Amino acid sequence: MLSLATIRQRWVSFIGTFTALCLGVTILCMTALVLASASPEAPKRYAGTEVLVQSPGADQSDGTFTENLPWSPESTDELVTELKSVPGVSAAVPDRSFYAQAVVAGHPVDDPGSELRGHPWASAALAPDRLTAGHAPRAADEVVLGTSLGLAPGASVTLLTAKGPAAYKVSGTVASDAFYLTEAVAAPLSGGVRVIGLVTEKGADAAAVASAAEKVVGEKGKVVSGSSLKDLEAKTAAKTRWIGMQILIAMAGLTAFVSIFVVASTFAFSIVQRRREFGLLRTIGATPRQIRRMMYGEALGVGVVAAATGLVLGSLLAPVLGSLLVDGGLEPAGFTVRMQALPLFGSFALGLLVALVGVWSASRRAARIAPLEALREAALEKRPMTRGRWIGAIGFTVFGLILVLVAAGSSSDEMINNALYAAMALIVGLTLFAPAVVPLVVKAVWWPLGRLRGATSMVARESSLTAVRRTASTAAPVLVTVGFAVLIAGMFQIKASGYALEETVRQDATSVVTPKGTPGLSDAAVSTVSGGASLLPTELYVGGSNHIGAMGVSEGAFEKAREKMTVKSGSLDGLRDEDTMVVRSSTAAWLGWTAGRTVPVTFEDGRTEKVRVVAEITDDSSTASVLLTRAAVRAHSPSALTQVVYASGSQRPEVSPALGAEALSASDYAARTDAEDDRLVQIFLVILIGMSLGYTCLAIANTLMMATADRAGDFAVLRLSGATRRQVLRVVAAESALSVGIGAGLGLGIALVTLLGIRSGLSSQLGTQVNLNLPWSTMLLTVGLCLALALVSSVLPARMALRRTGARSAA
C-alpha cells in the first residue's frame, strides 16, 4: 500500500522509469517476435516433396556460409539410379539450378538477387509447379515461366543467363517465378547437384521412404524430411538472416543494458532526494527489509504498467521492423513476422526483471539509511565512494579492458558485438568511478578560471563539489549517450587500406561496367569491354569438407594486378592454362601446398581436377585465396556472374540495357559503391544510435528535471541572499554544462579505447595498417544535443521554481 501511495504521490519522479521500461519492453518485444519468426525455412521449390537427399556439408567454421559440396556427375547419376529403386519412390529428381532472368521491353525485370530461378523441367515436380496454360518445353528454344510476367503461351521472350541473352518461345506458364527449360539446355547452364528430390507414390509413407533412402545414401549425403527440411535453406538466405540476427541481438542487448542503466540511475538518484523520507520511515519503526520491499513494490508497480504498454506497442511495431529489415537486405525476401505467445510472455517477464534488477542496488542503499537522516538538512555527502562502489568500479573497468582485448582478437563478424559488451562494462565501471572523478574535474575546470571570483562561479563550483552524487548522476546518461554513439559510428568508419586485388585494378580504371537490374554481369556484357579487367568468383573444395574462395582473373586484370603482387616462390607467368593457379601464402601453409606441386581440387560442378600451383604470393597481394584463369572458372561454374568490369580506355564502353549493365566513370562508380555501403551502415547506425540516444536523452531530461525540481528551496535561499533570477539560472546552466562535459569526456574515453582495440585487431587480421577515423560529426552532434537537452531540462524547471515567492519556497 505504501508503494502504491508513493507512486501516486511522486508520479512525476517515475515518468522516466515508466518511459524507459515501456520503450525497453517495446524493443524487446519487437526483436523477440522478429527473432522467433526468423527461423530457417525450406525453399519454396521443394514445397511438394516430402523426402530429399542433400549432399555433404562444407566446413562453416570460417563463417562464410558456403553451400554444400556438390556431387560429381558420376556420383549424381549413381545416386539417382539407386534412389529410384527405393520402395514408394516414383522418381528421383536431381535439382539443377542456374541464373535466369527475363528481359522485357529491352530491360531485365524482377532482379532475383542471389536466387537461382532457372531449372530443367523435371525439377518442376519438386515444387510442384503445375502448368496453368500451355505445355512443357520440348524444343531447345522453349521455356515455361511464371504468370506474373504477363506472357501467354506462344509469346516471345528474351532470357538472360550467365552466358548472355537468348530468345525463347513461351510454351507454358506456372504460378511461381521459376524458368523451366529442357534438360539438354538447362544442364550445361547449371552447376553441381546438391539436392535430389524423391517424388513419392500416392499413399506412400514418407517416414518409411526416408528410412530406406538413408540406407542407400549412407555417407554420401543426408536424407531430410519433416522438420529437417529447413536444412535445405540456401546459404545466401541463411547469411542474410544471420546478419539481421546480429543487429537484433545487438538491439536486444543494448536495450536491456540501457533500460537497466536508466532505471538504476533514476532510482539511485531518487534515494539521494528521498533520504530524509526513508530516515523518517526508519524512525517510526520501518525495518531495512521493509524499505527494500517498498522500493521493489514501486518498481514492480511501474514495471507492470510499463511492460503491458510496451507489449502492445511491440506487437504493433514488430511487422514494421520486419519490413524494414527486408527492405534493407537484412532478412530474406518474403520474411514475415508471426505472433507467438513465448516472445510476448518473455518480453513482459524481462521487463519486470529489468525493473527489479534496476532497483536492486538502490534498495540496498535505501535500507542502510539511518533514522537520524530524518533530521539532516545538509546535502553534503561525506562518502560518495563506498567500499562496494570502489570494488565494483575497479572490477567492471578491468573486465571492460579485458573485453576490449577479446574484441581485438575476435573475427570481424564477432567484433561488433564484443566491442559493445566491452563498452557496456567500461560504462558501468566509469559510472561507478564518477563520484571520485567529479571533484578532480570540477577543480581542474575552475582552476584556469580562478580569476573569475564572481558569486555565480563560486556557487556553481561549490554546489557541484558538495552534491557529488547529483553531479555524477546527471553526467552518467551523457556518458552512455556519447560513448555508444561515437563507438558505433566509429566502428563503421574504420576502413582497411591493404593491397586488395579489386582495389589495385580499380585504381587504374577510367570507366567501369556494373550490373543494372541484375545480380551480376553475363559473359556477353563482359565481352563488350575490349581488354577489360574482370574477376569471376567461385568456390573450390579440397580435402573433404574444406573450401576455398577463388577468383577467375581475366588477362587484363591479371596484367594490371601482378605488378603490385609480392611473389614468395614460383612465377606468375605460369598462370596461363585452366589447370594452373596462384595461391596466397596462408592458404598454401594451411593445405601444405608449394609452388610446382599438382593437387586435386573439386570445382563448383562437382568435378575433381588436378591443378598445378605455379606461384605463392603474400596475403596482402590479393583478397582471394586462390587465383585461376577466367576460362577455368567458367568451365566449371556455368552460373557464376561477374560483378564489375574495369576499362582503361579513353572512351566509355557502349553497353546495351538488355544486358543488364551500364557504364560509369570511375568516380561515379566509387561514389555509388560508397553510397550503397553507407546505406547499409546507416541502417545499423540509425537503429543502434537512435535507440541509445533516445533512451539516454530521456534519462538526461528525467534526472535533471528531478534534480532541479528538488532544489526549489535552494533557489529561494539564493534569492533571499540577494541573487538575481538571472544569476540563479546561470548557476544552474553552469552546473548542467559541467555535468555534460564530464559525461562527454568519459564517454569519448570509452569509445576511443574500444576503437583502438578494434583497429589493432583488424590491422592484425588484414595484415595492413587500418585507419582510425573518428566520427567527428556524430560526436559533435551528440554532445551538442546532450548539452541543449540538459540546459532545457534544468533551466526551464528552475525558472518555473523562481516564479514562486522566495520566502514561501524557503519555508
Short mmCIF file of C-alpha atoms in Angstrom, two decimals, residues 494-500 619-621 623 758-771:
data_model
loop_
_atom_site.label_atom_id
_atom_site.label_comp_id
_atom_site.label_asym_id
_atom_site.label_seq_id
_atom_site.Cartn_x
_atom_site.Cartn_y
_atom_site.Cartn_z
CA ILE A 494 37.33 2.05 -39.78
CA LYS A 495 38.42 1.00 -43.28
CA ALA A 496 41.18 -1.32 -44.37
CA SER A 497 43.86 0.02 -46.73
CA GLY A 498 45.53 -3.21 -47.89
CA TYR A 499 46.60 -4.07 -51.42
CA ALA A 500 43.40 -5.89 -52.40
CA ASP A 619 48.49 -12.44 -48.23
CA ASP A 620 48.34 -8.70 -48.91
CA SER A 621 48.70 -9.27 -52.64
CA THR A 623 41.87 -10.79 -51.21
CA ILE A 758 39.22 -2.80 -32.86
CA ARG A 759 41.78 -1.07 -35.09
CA SER A 760 44.57 -3.18 -33.63
CA GLY A 761 42.60 -6.39 -34.21
CA LEU A 762 41.66 -5.53 -37.80
CA SER A 763 45.22 -4.48 -38.61
CA SER A 764 46.45 -7.85 -37.40
CA GLN A 765 43.79 -9.79 -39.34
CA LEU A 766 44.20 -7.89 -42.61
CA GLY A 767 47.98 -7.67 -42.45
CA THR A 768 47.91 -3.94 -43.13
CA GLN A 769 47.52 -0.69 -41.24
CA VAL A 770 43.89 0.26 -40.57
CA ASN A 771 42.99 3.92 -40.30
#
